[in-house]
PDB file of C-alpha atoms in Angstrom:
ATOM      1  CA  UNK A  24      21.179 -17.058  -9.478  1.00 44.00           C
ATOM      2  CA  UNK A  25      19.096 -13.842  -9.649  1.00 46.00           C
ATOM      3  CA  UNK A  26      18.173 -12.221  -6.329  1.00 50.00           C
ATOM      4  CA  UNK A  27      14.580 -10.931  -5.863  1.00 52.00           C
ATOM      5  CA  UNK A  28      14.530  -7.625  -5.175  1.00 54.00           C
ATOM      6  CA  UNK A  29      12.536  -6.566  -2.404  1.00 56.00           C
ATOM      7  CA  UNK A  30       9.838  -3.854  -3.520  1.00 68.00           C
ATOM      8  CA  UNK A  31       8.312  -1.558  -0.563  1.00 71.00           C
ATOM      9  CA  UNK A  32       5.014   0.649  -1.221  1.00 83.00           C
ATOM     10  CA  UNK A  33       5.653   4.434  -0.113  1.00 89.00           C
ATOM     11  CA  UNK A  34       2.661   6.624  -0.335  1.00 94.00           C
ATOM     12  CA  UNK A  35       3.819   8.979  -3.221  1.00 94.00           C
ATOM     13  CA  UNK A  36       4.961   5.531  -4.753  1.00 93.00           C
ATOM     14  CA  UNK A  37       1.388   4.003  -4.272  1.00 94.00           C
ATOM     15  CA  UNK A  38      -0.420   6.985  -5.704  1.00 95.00           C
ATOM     16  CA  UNK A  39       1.825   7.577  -8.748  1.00 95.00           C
ATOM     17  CA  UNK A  40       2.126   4.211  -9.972  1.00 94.00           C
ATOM     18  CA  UNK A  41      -1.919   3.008  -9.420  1.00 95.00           C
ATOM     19  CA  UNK A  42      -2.816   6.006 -11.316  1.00 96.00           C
ATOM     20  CA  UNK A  43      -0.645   5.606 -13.948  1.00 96.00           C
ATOM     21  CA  UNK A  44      -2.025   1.756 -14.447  1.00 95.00           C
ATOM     22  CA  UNK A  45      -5.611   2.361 -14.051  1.00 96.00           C
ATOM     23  CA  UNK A  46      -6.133   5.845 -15.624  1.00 96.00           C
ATOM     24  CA  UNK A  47      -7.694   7.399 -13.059  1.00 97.00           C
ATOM     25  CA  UNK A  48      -7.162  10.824 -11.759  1.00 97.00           C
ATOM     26  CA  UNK A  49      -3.798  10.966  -9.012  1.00 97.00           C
ATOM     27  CA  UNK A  50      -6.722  13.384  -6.974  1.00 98.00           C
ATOM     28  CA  UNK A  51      -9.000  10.774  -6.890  1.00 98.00           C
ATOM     29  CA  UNK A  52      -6.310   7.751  -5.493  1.00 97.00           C
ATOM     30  CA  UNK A  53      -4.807  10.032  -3.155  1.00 97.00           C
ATOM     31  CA  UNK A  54      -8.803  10.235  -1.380  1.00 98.00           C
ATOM     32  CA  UNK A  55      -9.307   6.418  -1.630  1.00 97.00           C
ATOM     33  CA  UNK A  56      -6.120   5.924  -0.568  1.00 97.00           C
ATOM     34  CA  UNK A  57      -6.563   8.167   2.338  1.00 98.00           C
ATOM     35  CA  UNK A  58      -9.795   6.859   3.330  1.00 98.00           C
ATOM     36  CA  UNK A  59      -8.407   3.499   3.430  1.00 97.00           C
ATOM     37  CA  UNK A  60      -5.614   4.598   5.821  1.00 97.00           C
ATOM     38  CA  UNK A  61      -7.971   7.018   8.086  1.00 98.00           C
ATOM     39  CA  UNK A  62     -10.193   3.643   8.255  1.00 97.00           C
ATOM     40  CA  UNK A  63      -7.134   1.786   9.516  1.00 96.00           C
ATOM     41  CA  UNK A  64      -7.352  -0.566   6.559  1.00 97.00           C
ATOM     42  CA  UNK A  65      -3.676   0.650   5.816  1.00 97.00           C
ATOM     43  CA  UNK A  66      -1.432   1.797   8.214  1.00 96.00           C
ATOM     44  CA  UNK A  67       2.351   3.553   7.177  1.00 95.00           C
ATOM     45  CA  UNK A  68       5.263   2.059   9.037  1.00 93.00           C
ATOM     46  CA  UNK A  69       8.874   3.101   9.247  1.00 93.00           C
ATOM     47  CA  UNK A  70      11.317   0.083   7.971  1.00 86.00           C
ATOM     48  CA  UNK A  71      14.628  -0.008   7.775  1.00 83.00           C
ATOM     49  CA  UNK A  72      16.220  -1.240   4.624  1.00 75.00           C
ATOM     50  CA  UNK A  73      19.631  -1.022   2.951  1.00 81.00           C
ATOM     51  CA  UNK A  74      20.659   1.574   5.638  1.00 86.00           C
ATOM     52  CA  UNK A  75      17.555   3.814   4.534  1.00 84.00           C
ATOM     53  CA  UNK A  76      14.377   3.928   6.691  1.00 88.00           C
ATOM     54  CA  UNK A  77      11.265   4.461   4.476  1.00 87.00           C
ATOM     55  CA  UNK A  78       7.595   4.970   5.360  1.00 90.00           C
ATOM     56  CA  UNK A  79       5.961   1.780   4.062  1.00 91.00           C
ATOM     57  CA  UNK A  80       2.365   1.177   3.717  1.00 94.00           C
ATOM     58  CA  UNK A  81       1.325  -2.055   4.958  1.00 93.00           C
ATOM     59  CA  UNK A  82      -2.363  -3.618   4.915  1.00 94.00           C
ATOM     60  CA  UNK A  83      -4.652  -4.824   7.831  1.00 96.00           C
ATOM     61  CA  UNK A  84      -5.295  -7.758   5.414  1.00 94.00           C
ATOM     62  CA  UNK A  85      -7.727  -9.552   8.821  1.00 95.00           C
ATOM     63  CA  UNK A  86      -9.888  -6.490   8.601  1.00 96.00           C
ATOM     64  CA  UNK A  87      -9.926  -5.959   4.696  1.00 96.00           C
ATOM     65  CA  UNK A  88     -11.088  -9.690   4.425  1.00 95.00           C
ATOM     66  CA  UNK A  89     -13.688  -9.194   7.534  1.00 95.00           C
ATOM     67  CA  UNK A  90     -15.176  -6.376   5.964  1.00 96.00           C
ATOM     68  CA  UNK A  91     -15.129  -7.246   2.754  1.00 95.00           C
ATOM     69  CA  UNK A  92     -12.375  -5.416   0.754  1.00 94.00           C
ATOM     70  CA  UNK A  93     -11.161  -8.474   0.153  1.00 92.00           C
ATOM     71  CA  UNK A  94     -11.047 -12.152  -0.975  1.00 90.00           C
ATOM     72  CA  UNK A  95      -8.527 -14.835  -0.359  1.00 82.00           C
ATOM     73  CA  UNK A  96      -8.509 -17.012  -3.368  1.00 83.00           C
ATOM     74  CA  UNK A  97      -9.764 -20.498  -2.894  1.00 73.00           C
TER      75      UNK A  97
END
């Protein structure tokens, strides 16, 4: 049986792979992404994983949904 591996957003990470999937500028992620987190939509948090301690980003999913960033699916 296959383990899943476990994948953790960094902020460098984040940047580099949205903008190479949706074709937009990494300038212009890097300021959305960085209003989100100055909005406390998305906060970075220090885990500790595989003996290495990464700065993950990690959503404020209750407040994305309350103000309308987001939808759950029905």
């Amino acid at each position: 049986m296959l383990s899943r591996r476990r994948k953790m957003g960094t902020y460098n990470k984040t940047i580099e792979n949205v903008s190479e999937h949706s074709g937009v500028s990494r300038d212009r992620i890097q300021k959305a992404l960085d209003d989100l987190m100055n909005n406390k939509y998305i906060t970075e948090e220090t885990k500790y994983h595989k003996g290495k301690r990464p700065k993950v980003l990690v959503v404020n999913w209750k407040r994305a949904i309350k103000d309308g960033l987001w939808q759950k699916k029905k």
